[in-house]
Amino acid sequence: MTDQCTCVLGLETSCDETAAAVVVRDTIGKGRILSNVVRSQWDEHRAYGGVVPEIAARAHVDCLDVLISEALRVAGCTLEALDGVAATAGPGLNSGLIVGTVTGKTLALAHNKPYLAINHLEAHALTVGLTDGLAPPYLLLLVSGGHTQLLFVKGVGDYVRLGTTIDDALGEAFDKTAKLLGLGFPGGPEVAKHAARGDGSSYALPRPMTGRPEPHFSFAGLKTAVRQLAKSLEPLNDQTLADICASFEMAVTETVIDRVHAALQMADLYWPDDVPRHLVVAGGVAANVRLRQALEELAASLNYRLKVPPASLCTDNGAMIAWAGAERLHLGLLDPLDFAVRPRWPLDPDAPAAIGAGVKA
């Protein structure tokens, strides 16, 4: 859209992080983060063992304007100097999405700036362009609290979904496992911390969906198996708890590796000739050390290059929203101010339904 650098403010309020950031995209597509301010709501939700939508929305309202001011201050930027305002419009919690989009639309209208309604999943998918300068195509493993998918990324706004979860997302499986074991919230880091002291071969847990040609996921049965195992071993001492967590983490890792391997084989149909092959991992669960090491080994064995953004940019943040906005603004993909939030917003709306997946298809 422009031959000059593009500066975009990004707002993220889809779940339990409130975030604002300013990102610049230069003329050759290289990105630079000028500011990235994130306020977590873990303390507000900890007592409930999960995110409460009403509490999340009120927390966004309480601090979003302060975070925007801080992001602009750190970036040394004014609202007038922006080239666009981007806000997460879905998927996510409806009430939280409304807070961010209304704020973004108001700023865009008041300062006569383009407005960009960002798909949260697309922001995760494109983050590697900001951090590593990697442009599509590439194969993406998206593992977050609400989504677990394998997608072939052909370009901005152009995705082919190869696999999805038919029940729980991987992040949900970690959180729910932590909750049933009496661990803290958020569950992923807590399970990983205990697993580091345990023996992953202690207990035989299922590896759901492994061996199937289509690269779909299922974690509900694994979660149930952990509940039954823990109940049979009560009362749990520290070492038993660590061994359960390690066994769960090993089962998850082996399951994901099997599913990704199936997707890598399927992706052969989509790769252009003479293009280096990259496997990209995005979403909060990408921070899991055991999973990342296993993915590195798998990628190397199949002549793929693994790319994982820094952990701070794998969890929800405003920089990824601003970057997706800058990429879309560069292509002239603007949105009207009456764009409605979409709590369910698939990246590949034409993907065939996965039996049992429902709204997570």
mmCIF file of C-alpha atoms in Angstrom, residues 67-317:
data_model
loop_
_atom_site.group_PDB
_atom_site.id
_atom_site.type_symbol
_atom_site.label_atom_id
_atom_site.label_comp_id
_atom_site.label_asym_id
_atom_site.label_seq_id
_atom_site.Cartn_x
_atom_site.Cartn_y
_atom_site.Cartn_z
ATOM 1 C CA LEU A 67 -1.149 0.449 28.388
ATOM 2 C CA ILE A 68 -1.752 2.344 25.150
ATOM 3 C CA SER A 69 -0.241 5.495 26.633
ATOM 4 C CA GLU A 70 2.743 3.503 27.892
ATOM 5 C CA ALA A 71 3.247 1.768 24.543
ATOM 6 C CA LEU A 72 3.232 5.106 22.717
ATOM 7 C CA ARG A 73 5.581 6.664 25.279
ATOM 8 C CA VAL A 74 8.120 3.833 25.084
ATOM 9 C CA ALA A 75 7.937 3.886 21.294
ATOM 10 C CA GLY A 76 8.452 7.645 21.192
ATOM 11 C CA CYS A 77 5.383 7.841 18.974
ATOM 12 C CA THR A 78 2.147 9.823 18.924
ATOM 13 C CA LEU A 79 -1.275 8.734 17.735
ATOM 14 C CA GLU A 80 -1.004 11.267 14.928
ATOM 15 C CA ALA A 81 2.203 9.640 13.697
ATOM 16 C CA LEU A 82 0.633 6.178 13.337
ATOM 17 C CA ASP A 83 -0.207 4.711 9.941
ATOM 18 C CA GLY A 84 -2.889 2.419 11.323
ATOM 19 C CA VAL A 85 -4.583 0.947 14.386
ATOM 20 C CA ALA A 86 -4.976 -2.833 14.679
ATOM 21 C CA ALA A 87 -7.044 -4.711 17.260
ATOM 22 C CA THR A 88 -7.821 -8.374 17.782
ATOM 23 C CA ALA A 89 -11.369 -8.980 16.518
ATOM 24 C CA GLY A 90 -11.427 -12.749 17.098
ATOM 25 C CA PRO A 91 -11.343 -15.524 17.923
ATOM 26 C CA GLY A 92 -11.602 -15.211 21.686
ATOM 27 C CA LEU A 93 -13.896 -14.177 24.516
ATOM 28 C CA ASN A 94 -16.661 -11.980 23.122
ATOM 29 C CA SER A 95 -16.657 -9.417 25.946
ATOM 30 C CA GLY A 96 -12.893 -9.013 25.855
ATOM 31 C CA LEU A 97 -12.808 -8.673 22.071
ATOM 32 C CA ILE A 98 -15.369 -5.881 22.269
ATOM 33 C CA VAL A 99 -13.193 -3.879 24.674
ATOM 34 C CA GLY A 100 -10.199 -3.930 22.339
ATOM 35 C CA THR A 101 -12.053 -3.404 19.079
ATOM 36 C CA VAL A 102 -14.169 -0.524 20.362
ATOM 37 C CA THR A 103 -11.005 1.153 21.653
ATOM 38 C CA GLY A 104 -9.182 0.550 18.378
ATOM 39 C CA LYS A 105 -12.071 1.815 16.263
ATOM 40 C CA THR A 106 -12.404 4.917 18.433
ATOM 41 C CA LEU A 107 -8.723 5.780 18.059
ATOM 42 C CA ALA A 108 -8.822 5.136 14.310
ATOM 43 C CA LEU A 109 -11.918 7.312 13.860
ATOM 44 C CA ALA A 110 -10.723 10.133 16.088
ATOM 45 C CA HIS A 111 -7.329 10.364 14.392
ATOM 46 C CA ASN A 112 -8.449 9.468 10.857
ATOM 47 C CA LYS A 113 -6.322 6.323 10.669
ATOM 48 C CA PRO A 114 -6.969 3.020 8.880
ATOM 49 C CA TYR A 115 -8.517 0.345 11.099
ATOM 50 C CA LEU A 116 -7.407 -3.288 10.896
ATOM 51 C CA ALA A 117 -9.463 -6.102 12.448
ATOM 52 C CA ILE A 118 -6.963 -8.846 13.236
ATOM 53 C CA ASN A 119 -7.526 -12.564 13.473
ATOM 54 C CA HIS A 120 -5.652 -13.597 16.624
ATOM 55 C CA LEU A 121 -4.611 -16.875 14.991
ATOM 56 C CA GLU A 122 -3.230 -15.068 11.957
ATOM 57 C CA ALA A 123 -1.194 -12.859 14.283
ATOM 58 C CA HIS A 124 0.384 -15.980 15.805
ATOM 59 C CA ALA A 125 0.910 -17.402 12.319
ATOM 60 C CA LEU A 126 2.738 -14.314 11.030
ATOM 61 C CA THR A 127 4.875 -13.543 14.108
ATOM 62 C CA VAL A 128 7.849 -15.403 12.641
ATOM 63 C CA GLY A 129 8.000 -12.708 9.955
ATOM 64 C CA LEU A 130 8.547 -10.114 12.656
ATOM 65 C CA THR A 131 11.075 -12.099 14.673
ATOM 66 C CA ASP A 132 12.963 -14.016 11.973
ATOM 67 C CA GLY A 133 12.114 -12.235 8.736
ATOM 68 C CA LEU A 134 10.560 -15.459 7.437
ATOM 69 C CA ALA A 135 7.926 -14.963 4.765
ATOM 70 C CA PRO A 136 5.461 -17.676 3.674
ATOM 71 C CA PRO A 137 5.224 -20.407 2.640
ATOM 72 C CA TYR A 138 5.805 -22.567 5.711
ATOM 73 C CA LEU A 139 4.091 -25.244 7.771
ATOM 74 C CA LEU A 140 2.683 -23.949 11.057
ATOM 75 C CA LEU A 141 2.015 -25.833 14.280
ATOM 76 C CA LEU A 142 -0.254 -23.566 16.312
ATOM 77 C CA VAL A 143 -0.426 -24.683 19.944
ATOM 78 C CA SER A 144 -2.177 -22.243 22.234
ATOM 79 C CA GLY A 145 -4.628 -22.289 25.104
ATOM 80 C CA GLY A 146 -7.634 -22.379 22.807
ATOM 81 C CA HIS A 147 -6.373 -23.868 19.546
ATOM 82 C CA THR A 148 -4.232 -26.723 18.304
ATOM 83 C CA GLN A 149 -3.908 -26.783 14.533
ATOM 84 C CA LEU A 150 -1.554 -27.602 11.705
ATOM 85 C CA LEU A 151 -1.766 -25.173 8.792
ATOM 86 C CA PHE A 152 0.084 -24.594 5.569
ATOM 87 C CA VAL A 153 0.686 -20.847 5.418
ATOM 88 C CA LYS A 154 0.626 -19.768 1.778
ATOM 89 C CA GLY A 155 0.501 -16.021 2.438
ATOM 90 C CA VAL A 156 -1.231 -13.294 4.439
ATOM 91 C CA GLY A 157 -4.897 -14.282 4.597
ATOM 92 C CA ASP A 158 -4.236 -17.544 2.731
ATOM 93 C CA TYR A 159 -4.164 -20.714 4.869
ATOM 94 C CA VAL A 160 -4.813 -24.416 4.363
ATOM 95 C CA ARG A 161 -5.788 -26.254 7.526
ATOM 96 C CA LEU A 162 -4.323 -29.735 7.555
ATOM 97 C CA GLY A 163 -5.203 -30.802 11.094
ATOM 98 C CA THR A 164 -7.099 -29.617 14.147
ATOM 99 C CA THR A 165 -8.110 -30.871 17.576
ATOM 100 C CA ILE A 166 -11.404 -32.689 17.815
ATOM 101 C CA ASP A 167 -11.799 -31.809 21.501
ATOM 102 C CA ASP A 168 -9.395 -30.015 23.851
ATOM 103 C CA ALA A 169 -6.624 -27.756 22.642
ATOM 104 C CA LEU A 170 -3.179 -28.662 23.943
ATOM 105 C CA GLY A 171 -3.048 -25.618 26.206
ATOM 106 C CA GLU A 172 -6.418 -26.614 27.671
ATOM 107 C CA ALA A 173 -5.122 -30.136 28.295
ATOM 108 C CA PHE A 174 -2.170 -28.732 30.254
ATOM 109 C CA ASP A 175 -4.392 -26.357 32.248
ATOM 110 C CA LYS A 176 -7.003 -28.993 33.053
ATOM 111 C CA THR A 177 -4.365 -31.549 33.987
ATOM 112 C CA ALA A 178 -2.750 -29.031 36.334
ATOM 113 C CA LYS A 179 -6.124 -28.262 37.894
ATOM 114 C CA LEU A 180 -7.062 -31.897 38.540
ATOM 115 C CA LEU A 181 -3.616 -32.479 40.081
ATOM 116 C CA GLY A 182 -4.016 -29.463 42.348
ATOM 117 C CA LEU A 183 -1.243 -27.457 40.696
ATOM 118 C CA GLY A 184 -1.221 -23.735 40.042
ATOM 119 C CA PHE A 185 -2.564 -21.618 37.182
ATOM 120 C CA PRO A 186 -1.593 -21.250 34.360
ATOM 121 C CA GLY A 187 -1.148 -24.980 34.035
ATOM 122 C CA GLY A 188 1.470 -25.340 31.306
ATOM 123 C CA PRO A 189 4.428 -23.930 33.254
ATOM 124 C CA GLU A 190 3.333 -25.735 36.435
ATOM 125 C CA VAL A 191 3.129 -29.135 34.744
ATOM 126 C CA ALA A 192 6.497 -28.564 33.042
ATOM 127 C CA LYS A 193 8.121 -27.538 36.323
ATOM 128 C CA HIS A 194 6.977 -30.717 38.081
ATOM 129 C CA ALA A 195 7.753 -32.886 35.030
ATOM 130 C CA ALA A 196 11.374 -31.754 35.145
ATOM 131 C CA ARG A 197 11.754 -33.667 38.435
ATOM 132 C CA GLY A 198 9.911 -36.758 37.238
ATOM 133 C CA ASP A 199 10.393 -39.896 35.170
ATOM 134 C CA GLY A 200 8.312 -39.868 31.989
ATOM 135 C CA SER A 201 8.404 -43.652 31.701
ATOM 136 C CA SER A 202 6.766 -44.158 35.102
ATOM 137 C CA TYR A 203 3.199 -44.546 33.840
ATOM 138 C CA ALA A 204 1.747 -45.727 30.536
ATOM 139 C CA LEU A 205 -0.640 -43.079 29.216
ATOM 140 C CA PRO A 206 -2.450 -43.106 25.842
ATOM 141 C CA ARG A 207 -1.176 -41.390 22.691
ATOM 142 C CA PRO A 208 -4.507 -40.429 21.054
ATOM 143 C CA MET A 209 -4.896 -40.371 17.255
ATOM 144 C CA THR A 210 -1.318 -41.519 16.601
ATOM 145 C CA GLY A 211 -0.762 -43.507 13.424
ATOM 146 C CA ARG A 212 -3.702 -41.995 11.568
ATOM 147 C CA PRO A 213 -3.011 -40.459 8.145
ATOM 148 C CA GLU A 214 -4.960 -37.247 8.796
ATOM 149 C CA PRO A 215 -3.057 -35.024 11.256
ATOM 150 C CA HIS A 216 -5.856 -34.316 13.737
ATOM 151 C CA PHE A 217 -5.394 -34.182 17.513
ATOM 152 C CA SER A 218 -7.348 -35.364 20.547
ATOM 153 C CA PHE A 219 -6.397 -34.733 24.164
ATOM 154 C CA ALA A 220 -9.603 -35.337 26.131
ATOM 155 C CA GLY A 221 -8.904 -39.059 26.569
ATOM 156 C CA LEU A 222 -5.365 -38.396 27.743
ATOM 157 C CA LYS A 223 -6.655 -35.912 30.307
ATOM 158 C CA THR A 224 -9.184 -38.488 31.536
ATOM 159 C CA ALA A 225 -6.457 -41.131 31.801
ATOM 160 C CA VAL A 226 -4.397 -38.777 33.982
ATOM 161 C CA ARG A 227 -7.412 -38.189 36.251
ATOM 162 C CA GLN A 228 -7.996 -41.930 36.671
ATOM 163 C CA LEU A 229 -4.297 -42.569 37.285
ATOM 164 C CA ALA A 230 -4.047 -39.835 39.900
ATOM 165 C CA LYS A 231 -7.147 -41.103 41.681
ATOM 166 C CA SER A 232 -5.751 -44.637 41.799
ATOM 167 C CA LEU A 233 -2.518 -43.391 43.385
ATOM 168 C CA GLU A 234 -3.995 -41.109 46.061
ATOM 169 C CA PRO A 235 -2.656 -39.692 48.274
ATOM 170 C CA LEU A 236 -0.018 -38.245 45.938
ATOM 171 C CA ASN A 237 3.426 -37.466 47.264
ATOM 172 C CA ASP A 238 5.760 -35.012 45.522
ATOM 173 C CA GLN A 239 7.658 -37.640 43.536
ATOM 174 C CA THR A 240 4.492 -39.387 42.345
ATOM 175 C CA LEU A 241 3.083 -36.044 41.241
ATOM 176 C CA ALA A 242 6.307 -35.283 39.352
ATOM 177 C CA ASP A 243 6.235 -38.706 37.665
ATOM 178 C CA ILE A 244 2.604 -38.216 36.579
ATOM 179 C CA CYS A 245 3.458 -34.819 35.090
ATOM 180 C CA ALA A 246 6.502 -36.228 33.315
ATOM 181 C CA SER A 247 4.476 -39.137 31.931
ATOM 182 C CA PHE A 248 1.784 -36.721 30.743
ATOM 183 C CA GLU A 249 4.359 -34.458 29.108
ATOM 184 C CA MET A 250 6.003 -37.403 27.372
ATOM 185 C CA ALA A 251 2.637 -38.647 26.081
ATOM 186 C CA VAL A 252 1.808 -35.172 24.785
ATOM 187 C CA THR A 253 5.190 -34.798 23.105
ATOM 188 C CA GLU A 254 5.080 -38.168 21.362
ATOM 189 C CA THR A 255 1.507 -37.513 20.230
ATOM 190 C CA VAL A 256 2.341 -34.108 18.791
ATOM 191 C CA ILE A 257 5.446 -35.422 17.030
ATOM 192 C CA ASP A 258 3.415 -38.184 15.385
ATOM 193 C CA ARG A 259 0.742 -35.705 14.237
ATOM 194 C CA VAL A 260 3.285 -33.184 12.948
ATOM 195 C CA HIS A 261 5.099 -35.938 11.054
ATOM 196 C CA ALA A 262 1.822 -36.805 9.307
ATOM 197 C CA ALA A 263 1.299 -33.136 8.432
ATOM 198 C CA LEU A 264 4.832 -32.799 7.048
ATOM 199 C CA GLN A 265 4.121 -35.665 4.687
ATOM 200 C CA MET A 266 0.796 -34.108 3.654
ATOM 201 C CA ALA A 267 2.437 -30.710 3.123
ATOM 202 C CA ASP A 268 4.474 -32.124 0.231
ATOM 203 C CA LEU A 269 1.447 -31.351 -1.934
ATOM 204 C CA TYR A 270 1.677 -27.615 -1.253
ATOM 205 C CA TRP A 271 5.373 -26.749 -1.379
ATOM 206 C CA PRO A 272 6.512 -24.754 -4.423
ATOM 207 C CA ASP A 273 9.647 -26.013 -6.133
ATOM 208 C CA ASP A 274 13.036 -24.903 -4.791
ATOM 209 C CA VAL A 275 11.649 -23.261 -1.640
ATOM 210 C CA PRO A 276 13.445 -24.050 1.652
ATOM 211 C CA ARG A 277 11.145 -25.930 3.978
ATOM 212 C CA HIS A 278 10.372 -24.443 7.364
ATOM 213 C CA LEU A 279 8.343 -25.735 10.290
ATOM 214 C CA VAL A 280 7.100 -22.858 12.450
ATOM 215 C CA VAL A 281 5.714 -23.296 15.964
ATOM 216 C CA ALA A 282 3.591 -20.569 17.537
ATOM 217 C CA GLY A 283 1.361 -20.180 20.587
ATOM 218 C CA GLY A 284 2.046 -20.368 24.301
ATOM 219 C CA VAL A 285 2.703 -24.126 24.444
ATOM 220 C CA ALA A 286 5.677 -23.579 22.105
ATOM 221 C CA ALA A 287 7.583 -22.591 25.257
ATOM 222 C CA ASN A 288 7.558 -26.205 26.503
ATOM 223 C CA VAL A 289 11.195 -27.318 26.434
ATOM 224 C CA ARG A 290 10.613 -31.050 25.916
ATOM 225 C CA LEU A 291 8.188 -30.456 23.041
ATOM 226 C CA ARG A 292 10.509 -27.983 21.363
ATOM 227 C CA GLN A 293 13.502 -30.328 21.566
ATOM 228 C CA ALA A 294 11.486 -33.144 20.014
ATOM 229 C CA LEU A 295 10.281 -30.877 17.211
ATOM 230 C CA GLU A 296 13.862 -29.801 16.504
ATOM 231 C CA GLU A 297 14.883 -33.446 16.124
ATOM 232 C CA LEU A 298 11.915 -34.222 13.866
ATOM 233 C CA ALA A 299 12.513 -31.193 11.653
ATOM 234 C CA ALA A 300 16.204 -31.972 11.264
ATOM 235 C CA SER A 301 15.480 -35.587 10.357
ATOM 236 C CA LEU A 302 13.238 -34.479 7.471
ATOM 237 C CA ASN A 303 15.435 -31.604 6.240
ATOM 238 C CA TYR A 304 13.160 -28.920 7.649
ATOM 239 C CA ARG A 305 14.320 -25.825 9.497
ATOM 240 C CA LEU A 306 12.497 -25.191 12.762
ATOM 241 C CA LYS A 307 11.562 -21.606 13.630
ATOM 242 C CA VAL A 308 10.062 -20.649 17.000
ATOM 243 C CA PRO A 309 9.576 -17.002 18.031
ATOM 244 C CA PRO A 310 10.853 -15.981 21.477
ATOM 245 C CA ALA A 311 8.635 -17.159 24.328
ATOM 246 C CA SER A 312 7.416 -13.623 25.052
ATOM 247 C CA LEU A 313 6.024 -13.421 21.516
ATOM 248 C CA CYS A 314 4.466 -16.889 21.560
ATOM 249 C CA THR A 315 2.053 -15.980 24.340
ATOM 250 C CA ASP A 316 -0.590 -13.307 23.683
ATOM 251 C CA ASN A 317 0.919 -9.878 23.051
#
